[in-house]
JSON list of C-alpha atoms in Angstrom, two decimals:
[
{"chain": "A", "resi": 27, "resn": "GLY", "atom": "CA", "xyz": [-39.29, -10.45, 46.81]},
{"chain": "A", "resi": 28, "resn": "ALA", "atom": "CA", "xyz": [-42.36, -12.58, 46.38]},
{"chain": "A", "resi": 29, "resn": "VAL", "atom": "CA", "xyz": [-45.15, -11.10, 44.33]},
{"chain": "A", "resi": 30, "resn": "VAL", "atom": "CA", "xyz": [-47.57, -13.97, 44.89]},
{"chain": "A", "resi": 31, "resn": "SER", "atom": "CA", "xyz": [-48.51, -15.44, 48.24]},
{"chain": "A", "resi": 32, "resn": "GLN", "atom": "CA", "xyz": [-50.31, -18.75, 48.35]},
{"chain": "A", "resi": 33, "resn": "HIS", "atom": "CA", "xyz": [-51.84, -20.28, 51.45]},
{"chain": "A", "resi": 34, "resn": "PRO", "atom": "CA", "xyz": [-51.78, -22.86, 52.87]},
{"chain": "A", "resi": 35, "resn": "SER", "atom": "CA", "xyz": [-48.55, -24.53, 51.83]},
{"chain": "A", "resi": 36, "resn": "TRP", "atom": "CA", "xyz": [-49.93, -27.93, 52.58]},
{"chain": "A", "resi": 37, "resn": "VAL", "atom": "CA", "xyz": [-53.19, -29.36, 53.80]},
{"chain": "A", "resi": 38, "resn": "ILE", "atom": "CA", "xyz": [-54.51, -32.77, 54.69]},
{"chain": "A", "resi": 39, "resn": "CYS", "atom": "CA", "xyz": [-58.24, -33.29, 54.65]},
{"chain": "A", "resi": 40, "resn": "LYS", "atom": "CA", "xyz": [-60.70, -36.10, 54.94]},
{"chain": "A", "resi": 41, "resn": "SER", "atom": "CA", "xyz": [-62.47, -37.45, 51.92]},
{"chain": "A", "resi": 42, "resn": "GLY", "atom": "CA", "xyz": [-65.73, -35.63, 51.31]},
{"chain": "A", "resi": 43, "resn": "THR", "atom": "CA", "xyz": [-64.69, -32.35, 52.87]},
{"chain": "A", "resi": 44, "resn": "SER", "atom": "CA", "xyz": [-63.88, -29.09, 51.12]},
{"chain": "A", "resi": 45, "resn": "VAL", "atom": "CA", "xyz": [-60.62, -27.21, 51.08]},
{"chain": "A", "resi": 46, "resn": "LYS", "atom": "CA", "xyz": [-59.99, -23.59, 50.19]},
{"chain": "A", "resi": 47, "resn": "ILE", "atom": "CA", "xyz": [-56.69, -22.37, 48.77]},
{"chain": "A", "resi": 48, "resn": "GLU", "atom": "CA", "xyz": [-55.84, -18.69, 48.57]},
{"chain": "A", "resi": 49, "resn": "CYS", "atom": "CA", "xyz": [-53.68, -16.92, 46.04]},
{"chain": "A", "resi": 50, "resn": "ARG", "atom": "CA", "xyz": [-52.85, -13.35, 46.87]},
{"chain": "A", "resi": 51, "resn": "SER", "atom": "CA", "xyz": [-51.14, -10.78, 44.71]},
{"chain": "A", "resi": 52, "resn": "LEU", "atom": "CA", "xyz": [-48.83, -8.70, 46.85]},
{"chain": "A", "resi": 53, "resn": "ASP", "atom": "CA", "xyz": [-47.66, -5.98, 44.49]},
{"chain": "A", "resi": 54, "resn": "PHE", "atom": "CA", "xyz": [-50.03, -5.92, 41.57]},
{"chain": "A", "resi": 55, "resn": "GLN", "atom": "CA", "xyz": [-53.67, -5.63, 40.83]},
{"chain": "A", "resi": 56, "resn": "ALA", "atom": "CA", "xyz": [-54.34, -8.86, 39.06]},
{"chain": "A", "resi": 57, "resn": "THR", "atom": "CA", "xyz": [-57.45, -8.96, 36.96]},
{"chain": "A", "resi": 58, "resn": "THR", "atom": "CA", "xyz": [-56.53, -12.45, 35.92]},
{"chain": "A", "resi": 59, "resn": "MET", "atom": "CA", "xyz": [-54.90, -15.30, 37.79]},
{"chain": "A", "resi": 60, "resn": "PHE", "atom": "CA", "xyz": [-54.17, -18.83, 36.67]},
{"chain": "A", "resi": 61, "resn": "TRP", "atom": "CA", "xyz": [-54.53, -22.06, 38.61]},
{"chain": "A", "resi": 62, "resn": "TYR", "atom": "CA", "xyz": [-52.36, -25.04, 37.77]},
{"chain": "A", "resi": 63, "resn": "ARG", "atom": "CA", "xyz": [-52.29, -28.57, 39.05]},
{"chain": "A", "resi": 64, "resn": "GLN", "atom": "CA", "xyz": [-49.39, -30.99, 39.27]},
{"chain": "A", "resi": 65, "resn": "PHE", "atom": "CA", "xyz": [-49.99, -34.65, 40.02]},
{"chain": "A", "resi": 66, "resn": "PRO", "atom": "CA", "xyz": [-47.07, -36.60, 41.51]},
{"chain": "A", "resi": 67, "resn": "LYS", "atom": "CA", "xyz": [-44.24, -37.18, 39.07]},
{"chain": "A", "resi": 68, "resn": "GLN", "atom": "CA", "xyz": [-46.03, -35.18, 36.39]},
{"chain": "A", "resi": 69, "resn": "SER", "atom": "CA", "xyz": [-45.81, -31.77, 34.83]},
{"chain": "A", "resi": 70, "resn": "LEU", "atom": "CA", "xyz": [-48.00, -28.78, 35.53]},
{"chain": "A", "resi": 71, "resn": "MET", "atom": "CA", "xyz": [-51.31, -28.44, 33.77]},
{"chain": "A", "resi": 72, "resn": "LEU", "atom": "CA", "xyz": [-53.48, -25.38, 33.60]},
{"chain": "A", "resi": 73, "resn": "MET", "atom": "CA", "xyz": [-56.79, -25.94, 35.35]},
{"chain": "A", "resi": 74, "resn": "ALA", "atom": "CA", "xyz": [-58.56, -22.64, 35.04]},
{"chain": "A", "resi": 75, "resn": "THR", "atom": "CA", "xyz": [-58.29, -18.94, 34.52]},
{"chain": "A", "resi": 76, "resn": "SER", "atom": "CA", "xyz": [-59.64, -16.79, 37.30]},
{"chain": "A", "resi": 77, "resn": "ASN", "atom": "CA", "xyz": [-61.15, -13.47, 36.22]},
{"chain": "A", "resi": 78, "resn": "GLU", "atom": "CA", "xyz": [-61.83, -10.68, 38.67]},
{"chain": "A", "resi": 79, "resn": "GLY", "atom": "CA", "xyz": [-65.51, -9.91, 38.87]},
{"chain": "A", "resi": 80, "resn": "SER", "atom": "CA", "xyz": [-66.62, -12.63, 36.47]},
{"chain": "A", "resi": 81, "resn": "LYS", "atom": "CA", "xyz": [-66.77, -16.35, 36.08]},
{"chain": "A", "resi": 82, "resn": "ALA", "atom": "CA", "xyz": [-63.66, -18.41, 35.80]},
{"chain": "A", "resi": 83, "resn": "THR", "atom": "CA", "xyz": [-62.92, -20.29, 32.62]},
{"chain": "A", "resi": 84, "resn": "TYR", "atom": "CA", "xyz": [-61.97, -23.93, 32.96]},
{"chain": "A", "resi": 85, "resn": "GLU", "atom": "CA", "xyz": [-59.76, -26.11, 30.84]},
{"chain": "A", "resi": 86, "resn": "GLN", "atom": "CA", "xyz": [-61.22, -29.16, 29.21]},
{"chain": "A", "resi": 87, "resn": "GLY", "atom": "CA", "xyz": [-61.69, -32.00, 31.63]},
{"chain": "A", "resi": 88, "resn": "VAL", "atom": "CA", "xyz": [-61.72, -29.84, 34.76]},
{"chain": "A", "resi": 89, "resn": "GLU", "atom": "CA", "xyz": [-64.99, -29.97, 36.66]},
{"chain": "A", "resi": 90, "resn": "LYS", "atom": "CA", "xyz": [-66.13, -26.44, 37.39]},
{"chain": "A", "resi": 91, "resn": "ASP", "atom": "CA", "xyz": [-68.57, -27.58, 40.05]},
{"chain": "A", "resi": 92, "resn": "LYS", "atom": "CA", "xyz": [-65.82, -29.38, 41.90]},
{"chain": "A", "resi": 93, "resn": "PHE", "atom": "CA", "xyz": [-63.15, -26.71, 41.67]},
{"chain": "A", "resi": 94, "resn": "LEU", "atom": "CA", "xyz": [-64.82, -23.47, 42.62]},
{"chain": "A", "resi": 95, "resn": "ILE", "atom": "CA", "xyz": [-62.90, -20.34, 41.84]},
{"chain": "A", "resi": 96, "resn": "ASN", "atom": "CA", "xyz": [-63.67, -16.96, 43.32]},
{"chain": "A", "resi": 97, "resn": "HIS", "atom": "CA", "xyz": [-61.85, -13.79, 42.29]},
{"chain": "A", "resi": 98, "resn": "ALA", "atom": "CA", "xyz": [-63.70, -11.16, 44.22]},
{"chain": "A", "resi": 99, "resn": "SER", "atom": "CA", "xyz": [-60.92, -8.62, 44.41]},
{"chain": "A", "resi": 100, "resn": "LEU", "atom": "CA", "xyz": [-57.92, -7.54, 42.38]},
{"chain": "A", "resi": 101, "resn": "THR", "atom": "CA", "xyz": [-55.55, -9.13, 44.87]},
{"chain": "A", "resi": 102, "resn": "LEU", "atom": "CA", "xyz": [-57.19, -12.39, 45.83]},
{"chain": "A", "resi": 103, "resn": "SER", "atom": "CA", "xyz": [-58.29, -15.51, 44.04]},
{"chain": "A", "resi": 104, "resn": "THR", "atom": "CA", "xyz": [-59.45, -18.61, 45.86]},
{"chain": "A", "resi": 105, "resn": "LEU", "atom": "CA", "xyz": [-59.74, -22.18, 44.70]},
{"chain": "A", "resi": 106, "resn": "THR", "atom": "CA", "xyz": [-62.08, -24.43, 46.66]},
{"chain": "A", "resi": 107, "resn": "VAL", "atom": "CA", "xyz": [-61.87, -28.14, 46.12]},
{"chain": "A", "resi": 108, "resn": "THR", "atom": "CA", "xyz": [-65.31, -29.37, 47.03]},
{"chain": "A", "resi": 109, "resn": "SER", "atom": "CA", "xyz": [-66.08, -32.88, 48.25]},
{"chain": "A", "resi": 110, "resn": "ALA", "atom": "CA", "xyz": [-62.44, -33.79, 47.92]},
{"chain": "A", "resi": 111, "resn": "HIS", "atom": "CA", "xyz": [-61.42, -37.35, 47.15]},
{"chain": "A", "resi": 112, "resn": "PRO", "atom": "CA", "xyz": [-58.03, -39.04, 47.21]},
{"chain": "A", "resi": 113, "resn": "GLU", "atom": "CA", "xyz": [-57.68, -38.60, 43.45]},
{"chain": "A", "resi": 114, "resn": "ASP", "atom": "CA", "xyz": [-57.74, -34.84, 44.02]},
{"chain": "A", "resi": 115, "resn": "SER", "atom": "CA", "xyz": [-54.50, -35.11, 45.96]},
{"chain": "A", "resi": 116, "resn": "SER", "atom": "CA", "xyz": [-52.14, -32.92, 44.05]},
{"chain": "A", "resi": 117, "resn": "PHE", "atom": "CA", "xyz": [-49.97, -29.84, 44.08]},
{"chain": "A", "resi": 118, "resn": "TYR", "atom": "CA", "xyz": [-52.00, -26.74, 43.27]},
{"chain": "A", "resi": 119, "resn": "ILE", "atom": "CA", "xyz": [-50.20, -23.58, 42.27]},
{"chain": "A", "resi": 120, "resn": "CYS", "atom": "CA", "xyz": [-51.32, -20.17, 41.13]},
{"chain": "A", "resi": 121, "resn": "LYS", "atom": "CA", "xyz": [-49.85, -17.50, 38.91]},
{"chain": "A", "resi": 122, "resn": "LEU", "atom": "CA", "xyz": [-50.63, -13.90, 38.13]},
{"chain": "A", "resi": 123, "resn": "ASN", "atom": "CA", "xyz": [-51.11, -12.69, 34.60]},
{"chain": "A", "resi": 124, "resn": "THR", "atom": "CA", "xyz": [-48.60, -9.91, 35.14]},
{"chain": "A", "resi": 125, "resn": "GLU", "atom": "CA", "xyz": [-45.49, -11.81, 36.08]},
{"chain": "A", "resi": 126, "resn": "ALA", "atom": "CA", "xyz": [-43.66, -15.04, 35.40]},
{"chain": "A", "resi": 127, "resn": "PHE", "atom": "CA", "xyz": [-43.66, -15.91, 39.08]},
{"chain": "A", "resi": 128, "resn": "PHE", "atom": "CA", "xyz": [-45.78, -18.59, 40.63]},
{"chain": "A", "resi": 129, "resn": "GLY", "atom": "CA", "xyz": [-47.12, -18.92, 44.12]},
{"chain": "A", "resi": 130, "resn": "GLN", "atom": "CA", "xyz": [-45.40, -21.28, 46.51]},
{"chain": "A", "resi": 131, "resn": "GLY", "atom": "CA", "xyz": [-47.98, -23.94, 45.81]},
{"chain": "A", "resi": 132, "resn": "THR", "atom": "CA", "xyz": [-50.30, -25.96, 48.01]},
{"chain": "A", "resi": 133, "resn": "ARG", "atom": "CA", "xyz": [-49.87, -29.66, 48.48]},
{"chain": "A", "resi": 134, "resn": "LEU", "atom": "CA", "xyz": [-53.25, -31.22, 49.07]},
{"chain": "A", "resi": 135, "resn": "THR", "atom": "CA", "xyz": [-53.53, -34.71, 50.47]},
{"chain": "A", "resi": 136, "resn": "VAL", "atom": "CA", "xyz": [-56.97, -36.23, 50.78]},
{"chain": "A", "resi": 137, "resn": "VAL", "atom": "CA", "xyz": [-57.23, -39.22, 53.09]},
{"chain": "B", "resi": 21, "resn": "ALA", "atom": "CA", "xyz": [-51.53, -25.28, 19.29]},
{"chain": "B", "resi": 22, "resn": "GLN", "atom": "CA", "xyz": [-48.46, -24.60, 21.32]},
{"chain": "B", "resi": 23, "resn": "SER", "atom": "CA", "xyz": [-46.49, -27.44, 22.81]},
{"chain": "B", "resi": 24, "resn": "VAL", "atom": "CA", "xyz": [-43.24, -28.05, 24.60]},
{"chain": "B", "resi": 25, "resn": "THR", "atom": "CA", "xyz": [-41.07, -31.14, 24.48]},
{"chain": "B", "resi": 26, "resn": "GLN", "atom": "CA", "xyz": [-38.35, -32.01, 26.91]},
{"chain": "B", "resi": 27, "resn": "PRO", "atom": "CA", "xyz": [-36.82, -35.13, 25.39]},
{"chain": "B", "resi": 28, "resn": "ASP", "atom": "CA", "xyz": [-34.84, -36.16, 28.45]},
{"chain": "B", "resi": 29, "resn": "ILE", "atom": "CA", "xyz": [-36.88, -37.42, 31.36]},
{"chain": "B", "resi": 30, "resn": "HIS", "atom": "CA", "xyz": [-33.86, -38.04, 33.53]},
{"chain": "B", "resi": 31, "resn": "ILE", "atom": "CA", "xyz": [-30.25, -36.87, 33.42]},
{"chain": "B", "resi": 32, "resn": "THR", "atom": "CA", "xyz": [-27.41, -37.87, 35.70]},
{"chain": "B", "resi": 33, "resn": "VAL", "atom": "CA", "xyz": [-24.39, -35.61, 35.85]},
{"chain": "B", "resi": 34, "resn": "SER", "atom": "CA", "xyz": [-21.26, -35.52, 37.98]},
{"chain": "B", "resi": 35, "resn": "GLU", "atom": "CA", "xyz": [-20.68, -32.57, 40.23]},
{"chain": "B", "resi": 36, "resn": "GLY", "atom": "CA", "xyz": [-18.51, -30.05, 38.44]},
{"chain": "B", "resi": 37, "resn": "ALA", "atom": "CA", "xyz": [-19.45, -31.30, 35.01]},
{"chain": "B", "resi": 38, "resn": "SER", "atom": "CA", "xyz": [-21.45, -29.29, 32.50]},
{"chain": "B", "resi": 39, "resn": "LEU", "atom": "CA", "xyz": [-25.18, -29.69, 32.07]},
{"chain": "B", "resi": 40, "resn": "GLU", "atom": "CA", "xyz": [-27.44, -29.14, 29.12]},
{"chain": "B", "resi": 41, "resn": "LEU", "atom": "CA", "xyz": [-31.19, -29.65, 29.22]},
{"chain": "B", "resi": 42, "resn": "ARG", "atom": "CA", "xyz": [-33.08, -29.73, 25.97]},
{"chain": "B", "resi": 43, "resn": "CYS", "atom": "CA", "xyz": [-36.33, -27.99, 25.21]},
{"chain": "B", "resi": 44, "resn": "ASN", "atom": "CA", "xyz": [-38.14, -27.90, 21.88]},
{"chain": "B", "resi": 45, "resn": "TYR", "atom": "CA", "xyz": [-41.28, -25.92, 21.31]},
{"chain": "B", "resi": 46, "resn": "SER", "atom": "CA", "xyz": [-43.96, -25.69, 18.73]},
{"chain": "B", "resi": 47, "resn": "TYR", "atom": "CA", "xyz": [-45.63, -22.36, 18.29]},
{"chain": "B", "resi": 48, "resn": "GLY", "atom": "CA", "xyz": [-46.88, -20.41, 15.33]},
{"chain": "B", "resi": 49, "resn": "ALA", "atom": "CA", "xyz": [-45.61, -17.01, 16.30]},
{"chain": "B", "resi": 50, "resn": "THR", "atom": "CA", "xyz": [-42.68, -15.83, 18.36]},
{"chain": "B", "resi": 51, "resn": "PRO", "atom": "CA", "xyz": [-42.96, -17.61, 21.68]},
{"chain": "B", "resi": 52, "resn": "TYR", "atom": "CA", "xyz": [-42.13, -16.42, 25.12]},
{"chain": "B", "resi": 53, "resn": "LEU", "atom": "CA", "xyz": [-39.95, -19.07, 26.74]},
{"chain": "B", "resi": 54, "resn": "PHE", "atom": "CA", "xyz": [-39.14, -19.85, 30.34]},
{"chain": "B", "resi": 55, "resn": "TRP", "atom": "CA", "xyz": [-37.11, -22.26, 32.43]},
{"chain": "B", "resi": 56, "resn": "TYR", "atom": "CA", "xyz": [-38.14, -23.14, 35.97]},
{"chain": "B", "resi": 57, "resn": "VAL", "atom": "CA", "xyz": [-36.61, -25.33, 38.63]},
{"chain": "B", "resi": 58, "resn": "GLN", "atom": "CA", "xyz": [-38.54, -27.27, 41.22]},
{"chain": "B", "resi": 59, "resn": "SER", "atom": "CA", "xyz": [-36.96, -28.90, 44.23]},
{"chain": "B", "resi": 60, "resn": "PRO", "atom": "CA", "xyz": [-38.82, -31.80, 45.88]},
{"chain": "B", "resi": 61, "resn": "GLY", "atom": "CA", "xyz": [-41.97, -30.62, 47.57]},
{"chain": "B", "resi": 62, "resn": "GLN", "atom": "CA", "xyz": [-41.33, -27.03, 46.56]},
{"chain": "B", "resi": 63, "resn": "GLY", "atom": "CA", "xyz": [-42.84, -24.53, 44.18]},
{"chain": "B", "resi": 64, "resn": "LEU", "atom": "CA", "xyz": [-41.40, -23.23, 40.94]},
{"chain": "B", "resi": 65, "resn": "GLN", "atom": "CA", "xyz": [-38.43, -20.93, 40.81]},
{"chain": "B", "resi": 66, "resn": "LEU", "atom": "CA", "xyz": [-37.90, -18.91, 37.66]},
{"chain": "B", "resi": 67, "resn": "LEU", "atom": "CA", "xyz": [-34.39, -19.41, 36.27]},
{"chain": "B", "resi": 68, "resn": "LEU", "atom": "CA", "xyz": [-34.65, -17.25, 33.19]},
{"chain": "B", "resi": 69, "resn": "LYS", "atom": "CA", "xyz": [-36.94, -16.09, 30.44]},
{"chain": "B", "resi": 70, "resn": "TYR", "atom": "CA", "xyz": [-36.73, -15.06, 26.81]},
{"chain": "B", "resi": 71, "resn": "PHE", "atom": "CA", "xyz": [-39.01, -12.59, 25.09]},
{"chain": "B", "resi": 72, "resn": "SER", "atom": "CA", "xyz": [-36.89, -11.02, 22.37]},
{"chain": "B", "resi": 73, "resn": "GLY", "atom": "CA", "xyz": [-33.46, -9.57, 21.68]},
{"chain": "B", "resi": 74, "resn": "ASP", "atom": "CA", "xyz": [-30.24, -11.33, 22.49]},
{"chain": "B", "resi": 75, "resn": "THR", "atom": "CA", "xyz": [-30.82, -15.01, 21.97]},
{"chain": "B", "resi": 76, "resn": "LEU", "atom": "CA", "xyz": [-28.42, -15.98, 24.75]},
{"chain": "B", "resi": 77, "resn": "VAL", "atom": "CA", "xyz": [-30.14, -15.37, 28.04]},
{"chain": "B", "resi": 78, "resn": "GLN", "atom": "CA", "xyz": [-28.45, -15.29, 31.41]},
{"chain": "B", "resi": 79, "resn": "GLY", "atom": "CA", "xyz": [-30.32, -16.44, 34.45]},
{"chain": "B", "resi": 80, "resn": "ILE", "atom": "CA", "xyz": [-29.86, -17.04, 38.12]},
{"chain": "B", "resi": 81, "resn": "LYS", "atom": "CA", "xyz": [-27.66, -19.68, 39.72]},
{"chain": "B", "resi": 82, "resn": "GLY", "atom": "CA", "xyz": [-25.23, -19.61, 36.82]},
{"chain": "B", "resi": 83, "resn": "PHE", "atom": "CA", "xyz": [-27.69, -20.90, 34.23]},
{"chain": "B", "resi": 84, "resn": "GLU", "atom": "CA", "xyz": [-28.04, -19.67, 30.69]},
{"chain": "B", "resi": 85, "resn": "ALA", "atom": "CA", "xyz": [-30.24, -20.61, 27.77]},
{"chain": "B", "resi": 86, "resn": "GLU", "atom": "CA", "xyz": [-30.03, -20.05, 24.06]},
{"chain": "B", "resi": 87, "resn": "PHE", "atom": "CA", "xyz": [-32.99, -19.43, 21.81]},
{"chain": "B", "resi": 88, "resn": "LYS", "atom": "CA", "xyz": [-32.58, -20.95, 18.37]},
{"chain": "B", "resi": 89, "resn": "ARG", "atom": "CA", "xyz": [-35.50, -20.15, 16.15]},
{"chain": "B", "resi": 90, "resn": "SER", "atom": "CA", "xyz": [-34.30, -22.35, 13.31]},
{"chain": "B", "resi": 91, "resn": "GLN", "atom": "CA", "xyz": [-34.28, -25.35, 15.60]},
{"chain": "B", "resi": 92, "resn": "SER", "atom": "CA", "xyz": [-37.29, -24.34, 17.69]},
{"chain": "B", "resi": 93, "resn": "SER", "atom": "CA", "xyz": [-35.17, -24.90, 20.73]},
{"chain": "B", "resi": 94, "resn": "PHE", "atom": "CA", "xyz": [-34.44, -23.19, 24.02]},
{"chain": "B", "resi": 95, "resn": "ASN", "atom": "CA", "xyz": [-31.81, -25.33, 25.73]},
{"chain": "B", "resi": 96, "resn": "LEU", "atom": "CA", "xyz": [-30.66, -24.66, 29.25]},
{"chain": "B", "resi": 97, "resn": "ARG", "atom": "CA", "xyz": [-26.99, -24.91, 30.18]},
{"chain": "B", "resi": 98, "resn": "LYS", "atom": "CA", "xyz": [-24.72, -24.65, 33.16]},
{"chain": "B", "resi": 99, "resn": "PRO", "atom": "CA", "xyz": [-20.95, -24.93, 32.86]},
{"chain": "B", "resi": 100, "resn": "SER", "atom": "CA", "xyz": [-20.37, -26.60, 36.22]},
{"chain": "B", "resi": 101, "resn": "VAL", "atom": "CA", "xyz": [-23.12, -28.16, 38.28]},
{"chain": "B", "resi": 102, "resn": "HIS", "atom": "CA", "xyz": [-23.30, -28.19, 42.03]},
{"chain": "B", "resi": 103, "resn": "TRP", "atom": "CA", "xyz": [-24.99, -30.82, 44.17]},
{"chain": "B", "resi": 104, "resn": "SER", "atom": "CA", "xyz": [-27.69, -28.27, 44.96]},
{"chain": "B", "resi": 105, "resn": "ASP", "atom": "CA", "xyz": [-28.70, -28.23, 41.29]},
{"chain": "B", "resi": 106, "resn": "ALA", "atom": "CA", "xyz": [-30.33, -31.63, 41.70]},
{"chain": "B", "resi": 107, "resn": "ALA", "atom": "CA", "xyz": [-33.99, -30.93, 41.00]},
{"chain": "B", "resi": 108, "resn": "GLU", "atom": "CA", "xyz": [-36.71, -31.08, 38.37]},
{"chain": "B", "resi": 109, "resn": "TYR", "atom": "CA", "xyz": [-36.44, -28.59, 35.53]},
{"chain": "B", "resi": 110, "resn": "PHE", "atom": "CA", "xyz": [-39.36, -27.41, 33.46]},
{"chain": "B", "resi": 111, "resn": "CYS", "atom": "CA", "xyz": [-39.40, -25.54, 30.19]},
{"chain": "B", "resi": 112, "resn": "ALA", "atom": "CA", "xyz": [-42.51, -23.49, 29.49]},
{"chain": "B", "resi": 113, "resn": "VAL", "atom": "CA", "xyz": [-43.90, -21.49, 26.59]},
{"chain": "B", "resi": 114, "resn": "THR", "atom": "CA", "xyz": [-46.61, -18.92, 26.20]},
{"chain": "B", "resi": 115, "resn": "GLY", "atom": "CA", "xyz": [-47.90, -16.86, 23.35]},
{"chain": "B", "resi": 116, "resn": "ASP", "atom": "CA", "xyz": [-48.34, -13.67, 25.31]},
{"chain": "B", "resi": 117, "resn": "SER", "atom": "CA", "xyz": [-45.84, -12.55, 27.83]},
{"chain": "B", "resi": 118, "resn": "TRP", "atom": "CA", "xyz": [-47.58, -13.52, 31.04]},
{"chain": "B", "resi": 119, "resn": "GLY", "atom": "CA", "xyz": [-50.48, -15.59, 29.85]},
{"chain": "B", "resi": 120, "resn": "LYS", "atom": "CA", "xyz": [-51.29, -19.26, 29.94]},
{"chain": "B", "resi": 121, "resn": "PHE", "atom": "CA", "xyz": [-48.20, -21.40, 30.16]},
{"chain": "B", "resi": 122, "resn": "GLN", "atom": "CA", "xyz": [-47.67, -24.72, 28.45]},
{"chain": "B", "resi": 123, "resn": "PHE", "atom": "CA", "xyz": [-45.13, -26.81, 30.32]},
{"chain": "B", "resi": 124, "resn": "GLY", "atom": "CA", "xyz": [-42.85, -29.56, 29.17]},
{"chain": "B", "resi": 125, "resn": "ALA", "atom": "CA", "xyz": [-42.88, -32.88, 30.96]},
{"chain": "B", "resi": 126, "resn": "GLY", "atom": "CA", "xyz": [-39.84, -31.94, 32.97]},
{"chain": "B", "resi": 127, "resn": "THR", "atom": "CA", "xyz": [-36.30, -33.28, 33.29]},
{"chain": "B", "resi": 128, "resn": "GLN", "atom": "CA", "xyz": [-35.10, -34.78, 36.54]},
{"chain": "B", "resi": 129, "resn": "VAL", "atom": "CA", "xyz": [-31.46, -33.94, 37.21]},
{"chain": "B", "resi": 130, "resn": "VAL", "atom": "CA", "xyz": [-29.43, -36.09, 39.52]},
{"chain": "B", "resi": 131, "resn": "VAL", "atom": "CA", "xyz": [-25.98, -34.91, 40.59]},
{"chain": "B", "resi": 132, "resn": "THR", "atom": "CA", "xyz": [-23.44, -37.52, 41.63]},
{"chain": "B", "resi": 133, "resn": "PRO", "atom": "CA", "xyz": [-20.31, -36.85, 43.69]}
]
């Protein structure tokens, strides 16, 4: 069964608004979660590492003020895309640090 | 730095024929290797993984992969493809078992009747 639940599966938002994506660990206490991004027709790239109780660490080129990560509990990490623009349209997917399984992913479309 | 190369961007195969997807990695130590499949608009499904031991790994959906250290390869194979195998396939590597993954560019598999 699924060990990672990601919500929502897809979302459409207007340019300039913010969108929150949740990644929930169902069976494990995850002190670390990973957020990846996949642009259309491209591979997956790590965006950031979410650490429970501390600040996330971001990969080079990822704006930390735009992609806010909160990991307030051992089972939930959230990614908020702030002031979204069409170029942020992508597939966002999370992963625990305890399994090889990924969440179902969230397809974000900014119009 | 670790890296993964999938030389074939696109492969077309007839239904019932065999399939082999190539994956080459670059990593200083023993890597942990994975193959995932992604159908259009869907998330990633784990096909198989290799950590250590037997270099021939069996996965789901009839897939297998062979780890060849001398060639830095981890190629994915299936003896007889089905139309439902049409998808994008990604090879991934990490240096610790569940840590940060480095993905290959992916191989798009098209299955013809």
